[in-house]
Amino acid sequence: MARIALDAMGGDHAPQAPIAAALLAAVELGAEHTLQLIGQESVIRDELAKQLVGASALVRELATRFEIVDAPDVILMTDKPSVAIRGKPNSSMAVGLKLQATGRSDAFVSAGNTGAQMAASVFILRLHDGLQRPAIGTVFPTAKQPVVVLDSGANVDCSARELVAFAQLGHVYAKDILGRATPAIGLLSVGEEAEKGNAAVKEAHQLLTQTSLNFVGNIEGRDIPMGACDRGPIDVVVCDGFTGNVLLKFYEAVAPMLFGMLMKAGVSKEQIGGAMHMLDYAKYGGAPLLGVKGVSIICHGKSSPEALKNGIHAGLRAFASGMSTHIGESISA
Amino acid sequence: MARIALDAMGGDHAPQAPIAAALLAAVELGAEHTLQLIGQESVIRDELAKQLVGASALVRELATRFEIVDAPDVILMTDKPSVAIRGKPNSSMAVGLKLQATGRSDAFVSAGNTGAQMAASVFILRLHDGLQRPAIGTVFPTAKQPVVVLDSGANVDCSARELVAFAQLGHVYAKDILGRATPAIGLLSVGEEAEKGNAAVKEAHQLLTQTSLNFVGNIEGRDIPMGACDRGPIDVVVCDGFTGNVLLKFYEAVAPMLFGMLMKAGVSKEQIGGAMHMLDYAKYGGAPLLGVKGVSIICHGKSSPEALKNGIHAGLRAFASGMSTHIGESISA
């Protein structure tokens, strides 16, 4: 039994998308788990009532089981993180995360202001001892199995020690969430030789060889779409958050661009549909903020109800697998 | 009239590919320009004789016009740059670049060891005053016009001032080679706001606003495949060589991966062919090492004869446009 808190006020399409996501998730999760809708209570109740018009008896019944938790302050997508944390102590993010910190919730899921969610998660849930920063782990589809790329944007300037911490976080993520027994960890660089890379990467390479992780060495940009380097498959790609964020956004945009070219060349939408589906970020739902004591799932600001519903599943998986506990054990080991 | 020196010993498929490229280029360039084949003379003459068996009278006649310049030392793809420079003073790279430094050649084109080519180019041609490092400018196909991304791998750790220098180099490249009247320059970052980015990028943003360049501000990974950000089209993408190199290799691999997926989904090779052609790196032939006093074109190690032939054209264009002179003027301005 898990209690998943959903930020009803976060994202470009709030409150419609989160409420719709909650209804979709309720049908899939059934009565075993509890969904907590966090936000301005009147807004949530109004939107819920609107979406329940004409809904099936089952959906109406499931919706009565939602726990609605009032949070009067609203964090805007444009708010600076520090302002959002200090100036809006009763935002849906603060309230949802405090529920978890006080043992009344098991996971928090939001498509709201990412910077604010990171800051609030670190402030309220706290980091596991031994970590200086959290990391965002994003799943990239590849020609083989999906890989987790981290950091995807939480830290733009990274030291070698932080890169090593990302490898540890990625190791646990790949085991608990992707189900890889002995995750193969690659360090993103500009050449496979140990002496290739910027200063932080070169030092991290040396440090990683001294860990008990399954470190396969440096990998290059070309290895990511393949999901493998010439030494075998990859499960985890370690990089600083600047490179990871640029790559993530590039990847999200390059597939539609290529498919657009093909459609101009006469390939039909239906033919492209299958491949598009394989690459759909919405399938993966959200990226956990790794390193915090608890579960905080970061969803894309423009998440559809489907994507947010998958974010709820991601939160459930992260909680049920004990990922956060395993991260704590891995870091202190 | 231009004299283009081609490294006959450089690349995974040397000497076959460079010699074949020279023959292809000779037909396209005609008698106006001179091709200089640099390498071990006996190897070049043997390979040329082999490739001329059964060739047309025209090709045989054009081949007699090749200037063959002996260079007994051979730089291997695995040689360290410093070793290659110091230990092999009569390599095809050293000989070809010295021809240019002494006024007997106008451009050097190679698919050989990139690190060695960069080091030899800086050592022999020298950098324009005011520059600390050269940059590799690579053309990325986009949904709109191609854009030049620099640095694509010459410098893995970059200061803000170096990023500003890349913007100046990219400005001249986009004008002279891509024919853009007022190149729009974007600084690659993790958000469009001036305060987003790592330390070097944030400082470079401030410095770029003080230049006379057409600086459109920060751009994100997603803007590159589009060839535009929400402020309009982009001609130049400025980034450090670590990020640029990772992106370049990622881009080269992601299109074949996506097309592979589509072919599994039943899209025919013919339908994909057109789009593949638009993305073919071989079309762009080679990337100039920007900042040196002269022309040094870096081609992919696995370049086909077609790609190397386009590298020869790239060398000719760089020379004919006066790009290096314009870079010198731009940097000292």
XYZ file of C-alpha atoms in Angstrom:
666
model
C 0.000 0.000 0.000
C 1.479 3.345 -1.066
C 0.346 6.941 -0.728
C 1.346 9.038 -3.750
C 1.081 12.837 -3.532
C 0.427 14.606 -6.816
C 1.035 18.323 -7.279
C -2.323 19.481 -8.635
C -1.022 23.011 -9.295
C 2.218 22.188 -11.158
C 2.882 22.196 -14.894
C 1.789 24.085 -17.968
C -1.611 22.362 -18.003
C -2.504 22.442 -14.302
C -4.919 21.774 -12.770
C -6.538 19.944 -15.722
C -3.637 17.579 -16.517
C -2.845 16.493 -12.937
C -6.524 15.856 -12.121
C -6.993 13.892 -15.349
C -3.803 11.966 -14.540
C -5.132 11.105 -11.088
C -8.325 9.687 -12.589
C -6.352 7.613 -15.129
C -3.994 6.367 -12.409
C -6.857 5.532 -10.027
C -8.345 3.163 -12.581
C -4.984 1.417 -13.055
C -3.949 1.359 -9.406
C -7.330 0.326 -7.990
C -8.147 0.560 -4.304
C -4.783 -0.675 -3.056
C -2.990 2.671 -3.217
C -3.990 6.171 -2.137
C -3.668 9.239 -4.347
C -3.200 12.549 -2.571
C -4.041 15.686 -4.550
C -2.120 18.676 -3.246
C -3.118 22.250 -4.078
C -5.762 24.898 -3.558
C -8.685 22.819 -2.340
C -11.446 24.763 -4.101
C -9.569 24.660 -7.412
C -9.053 20.902 -7.094
C -12.686 20.229 -6.141
C -14.003 22.385 -9.002
C -11.757 20.739 -11.581
C -12.530 17.267 -10.277
C -16.281 17.917 -10.416
C -15.905 19.150 -13.993
C -13.959 16.078 -15.090
C -16.376 13.701 -13.353
C -19.336 14.893 -15.414
C -20.319 11.879 -17.493
C -17.615 9.663 -15.920
C -18.325 5.993 -15.233
C -19.591 4.835 -11.856
C -16.218 3.191 -11.218
C -14.282 6.401 -11.827
C -16.706 8.377 -9.651
C -16.293 5.834 -6.876
C -12.458 5.863 -7.156
C -12.435 9.660 -7.088
C -14.195 9.655 -3.701
C -11.112 7.918 -2.332
C -8.745 10.779 -3.305
C -7.205 12.526 -0.325
C -7.360 16.258 -1.062
C -4.810 18.316 0.877
C -5.133 22.087 0.829
C -2.054 24.161 -0.098
C -3.004 27.829 -0.537
C 0.261 29.120 -2.090
C 0.932 28.565 -5.783
C 4.461 28.383 -7.232
C 4.626 29.815 -10.730
C 6.809 28.298 -13.476
C 8.711 31.602 -13.532
C 9.361 31.855 -9.773
C 12.990 31.714 -8.687
C 13.553 28.591 -6.557
C 14.784 30.509 -3.513
C 11.804 32.896 -3.661
C 9.397 29.982 -4.058
C 10.812 28.184 -1.015
C 11.039 31.127 1.342
C 8.093 33.172 0.166
C 5.533 30.410 -0.345
C 5.760 28.062 2.644
C 2.318 26.609 1.961
C 2.749 25.798 -1.713
C 1.624 22.438 -3.090
C 5.311 21.447 -3.288
C 6.075 22.338 0.321
C 2.871 20.746 1.627
C 3.261 17.575 -0.463
C 6.895 17.075 0.507
C 6.200 17.800 4.206
C 3.522 15.103 4.185
C 6.273 12.695 3.105
C 8.858 14.021 5.572
C 6.388 13.465 8.401
C 5.493 9.936 7.360
C 2.067 10.647 5.887
C 2.978 10.131 2.206
C 5.379 7.890 0.276
C 6.151 9.798 -2.916
C 5.713 13.247 -4.437
C 5.092 13.791 -8.156
C 5.074 17.197 -9.880
C 5.232 18.796 -13.328
C 5.808 22.206 -11.752
C 8.810 24.517 -11.567
C 11.780 22.093 -11.644
C 14.210 24.374 -9.834
C 11.706 24.935 -7.039
C 10.965 21.213 -6.790
C 14.671 20.387 -6.486
C 15.252 23.061 -3.853
C 12.128 22.136 -1.866
C 12.952 18.414 -2.058
C 16.478 18.914 -0.728
C 15.252 21.371 1.921
C 12.358 19.256 3.181
C 13.355 15.629 2.500
C 17.103 16.259 3.011
C 19.936 14.469 1.246
C 21.382 11.144 2.335
C 24.520 11.603 4.422
C 27.619 11.836 2.254
C 25.931 13.591 -0.674
C 26.428 17.263 -1.521
C 23.883 17.468 -4.329
C 20.983 15.548 -5.811
C 20.953 14.434 -9.445
C 18.209 14.024 -12.006
C 18.194 10.600 -13.651
C 16.523 10.573 -17.069
C 15.785 7.480 -19.111
C 16.947 7.657 -22.741
C 15.476 5.182 -25.251
C 18.198 3.452 -27.289
C 18.453 0.880 -30.056
C 18.770 -1.715 -27.262
C 17.596 -1.356 -23.651
C 16.821 2.110 -22.209
C 19.696 3.728 -20.296
C 19.597 6.201 -17.414
C 21.549 9.415 -17.977
C 22.547 11.421 -14.932
C 22.882 14.180 -14.099
C 20.321 15.597 -16.557
C 20.289 19.104 -15.212
C 20.410 19.468 -11.435
C 24.104 20.458 -11.358
C 25.745 22.491 -14.103
C 29.257 22.579 -12.626
C 30.378 19.179 -11.340
C 33.508 17.978 -9.567
C 35.011 14.536 -10.103
C 33.627 13.399 -6.722
C 30.132 14.471 -7.761
C 30.442 12.461 -10.970
C 31.398 9.432 -8.875
C 28.332 10.026 -6.667
C 26.176 10.125 -9.833
C 27.586 6.713 -10.768
C 26.515 5.339 -7.373
C 23.039 6.879 -7.707
C 22.703 5.555 -11.246
C 23.787 2.097 -10.155
C 20.918 1.903 -7.639
C 18.417 3.399 -10.108
C 19.353 0.900 -12.822
C 19.005 -2.000 -10.365
C 15.788 -0.926 -8.657
C 13.887 0.748 -11.475
C 15.294 -0.715 -14.690
C 15.873 -4.175 -13.192
C 19.514 -4.545 -14.288
C 21.357 -7.062 -12.090
C 24.864 -5.593 -12.438
C 24.457 -2.196 -14.079
C 27.224 -1.300 -16.551
C 28.306 2.280 -15.920
C 29.863 4.452 -18.622
C 31.496 7.837 -18.081
C 30.624 10.204 -20.922
C 33.711 11.694 -22.534
C 35.271 12.655 -25.864
C 37.225 9.433 -26.344
C 37.367 6.010 -24.762
C 40.924 6.284 -23.461
C 41.252 7.097 -19.744
C 43.250 10.245 -20.499
C 40.502 11.737 -22.715
C 38.073 14.254 -21.257
C 37.898 17.500 -19.348
C 39.625 17.816 -15.987
C 36.679 16.564 -13.895
C 36.057 13.579 -16.189
C 39.698 12.513 -16.212
C 39.832 12.567 -12.426
C 36.452 10.831 -12.120
C 37.694 8.064 -14.416
C 40.534 7.287 -12.011
C 38.235 7.403 -8.988
C 35.646 5.148 -10.631
C 38.201 2.433 -11.329
C 38.724 2.249 -7.554
C 35.042 1.613 -6.723
C 33.224 -1.707 -6.649
C 30.875 -0.474 -9.391
C 30.769 -2.209 -12.773
C 32.570 0.685 -14.462
C 33.070 0.020 -18.184
C 35.202 3.122 -18.749
C 34.661 6.172 -20.915
C 31.897 6.137 -23.481
C 31.264 8.620 -26.298
C 28.196 10.445 -27.589
C 27.706 7.833 -30.305
C 27.364 5.014 -27.767
C 24.205 6.459 -26.179
C 21.766 5.904 -29.093
C 23.266 2.418 -29.466
C 22.829 1.645 -25.747
C 26.266 0.046 -25.936
C 29.939 0.737 -26.394
C 32.431 -1.658 -27.944
C 32.879 -3.284 -24.550
C 29.191 -4.245 -24.299
C 25.807 -2.821 -23.288
C 25.499 0.270 -21.077
C 22.919 0.806 -18.334
C 24.065 4.091 -16.796
C 25.595 7.178 -18.459
C 27.400 9.500 -16.042
C 27.877 13.153 -17.031
C 27.676 16.650 -15.595
C 24.238 18.265 -15.579
C 25.158 20.787 -18.275
C 26.040 18.136 -20.850
C 23.176 15.876 -19.735
C 20.599 18.638 -20.019
C 21.811 19.734 -23.461
C 21.736 16.101 -24.679
C 18.280 15.422 -23.224
C 16.736 18.448 -24.914
C 18.600 17.725 -28.151
C 17.303 14.145 -28.149
C 13.720 15.230 -27.478
C 13.854 17.552 -30.489
C 15.882 15.538 -32.985
C 13.434 12.660 -33.425
C 10.457 14.868 -34.390
C 12.763 16.781 -36.758
C 13.959 13.594 -38.484
C 10.440 12.208 -38.694
C 9.273 15.517 -40.142
C 11.914 15.151 -42.868
C 10.710 11.628 -43.605
C 7.089 12.722 -43.831
C 8.118 15.341 -46.384
C 9.805 12.455 -48.233
C 6.503 10.568 -48.332
C 6.662 8.269 -45.303
C 3.226 8.059 -43.704
C 2.311 9.131 -40.197
C 1.216 5.580 -39.411
C 4.590 4.139 -40.387
C 6.319 6.629 -38.121
C 3.861 6.159 -35.268
C 5.445 2.969 -33.933
C 8.933 4.412 -33.747
C 7.604 7.639 -32.253
C 5.931 5.634 -29.526
C 9.212 3.916 -28.648
C 10.804 7.316 -28.167
C 7.932 8.989 -26.358
C 9.273 10.597 -23.214
C 5.741 10.399 -21.783
C 6.166 6.627 -21.454
C 8.847 7.111 -18.830
C 6.679 9.608 -16.991
C 9.164 11.386 -14.868
C 12.673 11.542 -13.566
C 13.375 10.925 -9.895
C 15.464 13.449 -8.009
C 18.128 11.005 -6.843
C 19.870 11.411 -3.502
C 17.016 12.791 -1.373
C 15.645 10.781 1.546
C 12.364 9.866 -0.070
C 10.774 10.025 -3.501
C 10.389 13.194 -5.582
C 9.493 12.654 -9.231
C 10.157 15.513 -11.650
C 7.845 15.567 -14.676
C 8.128 17.677 -17.821
C 6.317 21.025 -17.512
C 4.233 20.253 -20.556
C 3.292 16.750 -19.362
C 0.069 15.283 -20.713
C -2.296 13.444 -18.348
C -0.799 10.207 -19.722
C 2.749 11.358 -18.917
C 1.766 12.461 -15.425
C -0.028 9.174 -14.851
C 3.237 7.433 -15.730
C 4.960 9.800 -13.312
C 2.644 8.458 -10.601
C 3.667 4.917 -11.557
C 7.333 6.012 -11.433
C 6.773 7.327 -7.914
C 5.135 4.081 -6.881
C 7.981 2.017 -8.352
C 10.629 4.145 -6.656
C 8.857 3.775 -3.300
C 8.064 0.076 -3.627
C 11.604 -0.851 -4.684
C 13.115 0.856 -1.651
C 15.363 2.870 -3.970
C 15.967 5.716 -1.543
C 16.982 3.329 1.264
C 19.307 1.512 -1.132
C 20.873 4.820 -2.153
C 21.495 5.643 1.497
C 23.160 2.261 2.016
C 25.217 2.579 -1.165
C 26.519 6.064 -0.316
C 27.471 5.206 3.270
C 29.127 1.898 2.237
C 43.992 29.163 -58.879
C 44.473 27.227 -55.672
C 46.897 24.523 -54.560
C 45.262 21.998 -52.229
C 47.466 19.552 -50.307
C 45.861 16.218 -49.483
C 47.258 13.901 -46.819
C 47.593 10.639 -48.768
C 48.556 8.692 -45.625
C 45.805 9.857 -43.251
C 42.584 8.078 -42.305
C 41.317 4.552 -41.780
C 41.254 3.873 -45.529
C 44.560 5.449 -46.617
C 46.063 5.486 -49.130
C 43.117 4.134 -51.170
C 40.513 6.712 -50.068
C 42.676 9.855 -50.421
C 43.928 8.808 -53.868
C 40.395 7.993 -55.016
C 39.251 11.340 -53.609
C 41.968 13.157 -55.550
C 40.805 11.545 -58.788
C 37.160 12.476 -58.082
C 38.148 16.030 -57.184
C 40.376 16.415 -60.237
C 37.427 15.725 -62.523
C 35.291 18.319 -60.715
C 37.997 20.964 -60.299
C 39.472 20.637 -63.803
C 42.803 22.156 -64.730
C 42.338 25.414 -62.830
C 43.497 24.110 -59.447
C 46.425 21.955 -58.386
C 46.138 18.909 -56.163
C 49.165 18.054 -54.065
C 49.413 14.474 -52.781
C 51.542 14.309 -49.638
C 52.972 11.035 -48.333
C 55.421 8.248 -49.049
C 56.070 8.748 -52.752
C 56.336 5.063 -53.691
C 53.101 4.244 -51.860
C 51.295 7.086 -53.610
C 52.643 6.174 -57.066
C 51.760 2.483 -56.606
C 48.219 3.244 -55.421
C 47.678 5.794 -58.160
C 48.852 3.358 -60.827
C 46.464 0.748 -59.440
C 43.490 3.100 -59.490
C 44.278 4.342 -63.003
C 43.955 0.867 -64.499
C 40.984 1.117 -66.808
C 40.410 4.816 -66.049
C 39.255 7.196 -68.779
C 41.736 9.202 -70.829
C 40.561 12.364 -69.081
C 41.236 10.979 -65.615
C 44.656 9.690 -66.688
C 45.500 13.097 -68.116
C 44.322 14.922 -64.937
C 46.343 12.535 -62.769
C 49.545 13.540 -64.561
C 48.972 17.030 -63.185
C 49.064 15.879 -59.526
C 52.012 17.239 -57.594
C 53.381 14.347 -55.519
C 55.382 15.466 -52.482
C 57.378 12.851 -50.597
C 56.943 12.606 -46.824
C 58.697 9.508 -45.474
C 57.294 9.514 -41.890
C 53.816 8.133 -41.244
C 51.653 9.278 -38.311
C 49.486 6.470 -36.977
C 45.914 7.030 -35.773
C 47.094 5.868 -32.336
C 50.144 8.166 -32.071
C 50.037 10.768 -29.319
C 50.025 14.266 -30.871
C 53.192 15.402 -29.105
C 55.047 12.246 -30.160
C 53.840 12.618 -33.733
C 55.037 16.232 -33.924
C 58.423 15.796 -32.314
C 59.268 12.290 -33.450
C 58.062 12.433 -37.050
C 59.247 15.756 -38.527
C 58.786 14.476 -42.078
C 55.250 13.151 -41.784
C 52.665 13.945 -44.466
C 51.078 16.387 -42.001
C 54.284 18.247 -41.257
C 55.329 18.339 -44.924
C 51.873 19.391 -46.168
C 51.496 22.158 -43.602
C 55.065 23.409 -44.154
C 54.320 23.729 -47.870
C 51.519 26.091 -46.873
C 53.566 27.991 -44.274
C 56.209 28.646 -46.923
C 53.771 29.861 -49.551
C 53.765 26.783 -51.771
C 50.280 25.516 -50.910
C 46.926 27.100 -50.030
C 45.122 24.485 -47.970
C 45.767 21.197 -46.189
C 43.171 18.416 -45.999
C 43.527 15.254 -43.887
C 41.504 12.369 -42.481
C 44.417 11.383 -40.253
C 45.005 11.567 -36.499
C 42.940 14.620 -35.455
C 44.989 15.455 -32.368
C 48.194 15.374 -34.388
C 46.644 17.512 -37.136
C 45.546 20.131 -34.616
C 48.930 20.218 -32.914
C 50.858 20.320 -36.200
C 48.575 23.014 -37.632
C 49.023 25.280 -34.610
C 52.771 24.571 -34.502
C 53.438 25.126 -38.199
C 50.755 27.571 -39.374
C 50.551 29.408 -35.998
C 47.461 31.023 -34.523
C 46.271 34.514 -35.340
C 47.426 37.034 -32.736
C 45.007 37.272 -29.842
C 43.943 33.624 -29.906
C 45.027 31.056 -27.327
C 43.474 28.010 -28.989
C 41.991 26.902 -32.289
C 38.446 25.544 -32.549
C 36.833 22.930 -34.742
C 33.709 24.192 -36.497
C 31.327 21.404 -37.521
C 28.229 21.853 -39.656
C 25.058 20.298 -38.202
C 22.113 19.704 -40.537
C 18.857 21.073 -39.073
C 15.189 21.275 -40.021
C 16.053 24.681 -41.551
C 19.489 25.876 -42.685
C 22.662 24.079 -41.513
C 24.342 25.616 -38.454
C 28.006 25.611 -37.451
C 28.716 24.249 -33.974
C 31.996 25.199 -32.334
C 34.028 24.073 -30.605
C 33.394 20.458 -31.632
C 36.312 18.951 -29.812
C 39.573 20.910 -29.917
C 39.214 22.239 -26.344
C 37.609 20.239 -23.566
C 37.978 22.839 -20.796
C 36.990 26.332 -21.945
C 37.033 29.714 -20.267
C 34.442 32.411 -20.924
C 36.957 34.332 -23.074
C 37.540 31.251 -25.193
C 33.798 30.875 -25.736
C 33.711 34.507 -26.907
C 36.590 33.765 -29.306
C 34.585 30.804 -30.669
C 31.709 33.196 -31.351
C 34.046 35.422 -33.373
C 35.443 32.447 -35.305
C 31.927 31.119 -35.936
C 30.769 34.520 -37.157
C 33.448 34.571 -39.871
C 32.829 30.908 -40.796
C 29.085 31.468 -41.150
C 29.679 34.521 -43.348
C 32.444 33.126 -45.553
C 31.472 29.473 -45.841
C 27.734 29.337 -45.177
C 27.018 32.702 -46.819
C 25.024 34.213 -43.950
C 25.043 38.015 -44.114
C 24.633 38.701 -40.382
C 25.156 35.391 -38.596
C 22.918 34.863 -35.560
C 25.009 33.490 -32.720
C 23.536 31.387 -29.916
C 25.323 30.365 -26.721
C 24.446 26.785 -25.792
C 23.119 26.518 -22.246
C 20.506 24.828 -20.066
C 17.956 27.644 -20.240
C 17.439 30.802 -22.235
C 17.742 33.207 -19.308
C 21.133 34.963 -18.982
C 21.635 33.536 -15.484
C 21.298 29.908 -16.655
C 24.411 27.869 -17.367
C 27.695 26.781 -15.887
C 30.180 29.366 -14.649
C 31.974 29.827 -17.998
C 28.711 30.122 -19.949
C 27.215 32.683 -17.571
C 30.317 34.861 -17.852
C 30.513 34.395 -21.617
C 26.878 35.512 -21.931
C 27.733 38.834 -20.296
C 30.851 39.288 -22.444
C 28.974 38.454 -25.658
C 26.348 41.131 -25.023
C 29.226 43.654 -25.122
C 30.479 42.613 -28.577
C 29.283 43.842 -31.948
C 28.266 40.281 -32.877
C 24.634 39.416 -33.588
C 24.298 37.548 -30.284
C 20.798 36.136 -29.851
C 21.406 34.924 -26.287
C 21.349 31.474 -24.771
C 19.919 28.605 -26.761
C 19.065 25.087 -25.580
C 19.726 21.602 -26.907
C 16.279 21.483 -28.490
C 16.984 24.555 -30.641
C 19.823 22.884 -32.579
C 17.760 20.327 -34.577
C 15.273 23.132 -35.274
C 18.006 25.500 -36.486
C 16.170 28.203 -34.569
C 15.233 29.397 -31.109
C 12.089 31.367 -30.265
C 13.936 34.564 -31.199
C 14.553 33.395 -34.770
C 16.964 31.287 -36.845
C 20.452 30.409 -35.586
C 23.628 30.274 -37.694
C 26.297 29.625 -35.062
C 26.155 27.511 -31.879
C 28.889 28.331 -29.350
C 29.847 25.684 -26.775
C 32.882 24.146 -25.119
C 34.594 21.336 -27.016
C 33.465 18.666 -24.550
C 29.771 19.372 -25.049
C 30.228 19.968 -28.785
C 32.077 16.693 -29.302
C 29.514 14.673 -27.323
C 26.664 16.281 -29.305
C 28.360 15.738 -32.670
C 28.942 12.043 -32.037
C 25.454 11.642 -30.576
C 23.925 13.282 -33.652
C 25.936 11.098 -36.057
C 24.642 7.969 -34.298
C 21.056 8.899 -33.515
C 19.817 9.223 -37.093
C 20.931 5.712 -38.171
C 19.405 4.351 -34.955
C 16.047 6.030 -35.599
C 16.049 4.976 -39.229
C 16.862 1.422 -38.153
C 13.788 1.483 -35.931
C 11.662 2.701 -38.821
C 12.957 0.003 -41.137
C 11.972 -2.590 -38.541
C 8.537 -0.920 -38.607
C 8.321 -1.483 -42.371
C 9.563 1.800 -43.852
C 11.628 1.061 -46.959
C 15.283 1.886 -47.463
C 14.345 4.032 -50.459
C 11.957 6.160 -48.410
C 14.651 6.741 -45.816
C 17.369 7.385 -48.389
C 16.401 10.997 -49.056
C 16.420 11.980 -45.409
C 19.652 10.070 -44.801
C 21.259 12.020 -47.603
C 20.279 15.334 -45.992
C 22.044 14.254 -42.824
C 25.099 12.698 -44.410
C 28.196 14.129 -42.770
C 30.134 13.230 -45.923
C 28.320 16.062 -47.735
C 30.052 18.620 -45.570
C 33.379 16.912 -46.121
C 35.419 18.289 -43.324
C 35.669 20.756 -40.506
C 38.178 23.591 -40.675
C 40.480 24.124 -37.742
C 39.519 27.739 -37.078
C 42.025 30.255 -35.793
C 45.182 29.102 -37.562
C 46.889 31.326 -40.151
C 45.911 29.286 -43.160
C 43.587 26.431 -43.998
C 43.630 23.020 -42.284
C 40.587 20.838 -42.930
C 39.929 17.985 -40.509
C 38.061 15.040 -42.041
C 36.524 12.045 -40.275
C 38.962 9.143 -39.876
C 36.597 6.824 -41.693
C 35.994 9.251 -44.582
C 34.947 7.753 -47.888
C 36.528 9.031 -51.123
C 33.339 11.111 -51.597
C 33.706 12.666 -48.122
C 37.388 13.426 -48.689
C 36.598 14.921 -52.074
C 34.159 17.239 -50.310
C 36.930 17.982 -47.812
C 39.036 19.176 -50.761
C 36.163 21.428 -51.829
C 35.896 22.708 -48.242
C 39.600 23.571 -48.325
C 39.169 25.380 -51.618
C 36.178 27.351 -50.296
C 38.015 28.312 -47.111
C 41.005 29.522 -49.139
C 39.014 31.306 -51.851
C 36.786 33.132 -49.370
C 39.780 34.539 -47.499
C 38.344 33.121 -44.260
C 41.655 32.986 -42.415
C 42.450 36.613 -43.244
C 38.973 37.656 -42.137
C 39.446 35.766 -38.855
C 42.714 37.627 -38.269
C 40.969 40.956 -38.903
C 38.020 40.026 -36.692
C 40.181 38.966 -33.748
C 42.436 42.019 -33.840
C 39.479 44.419 -34.278
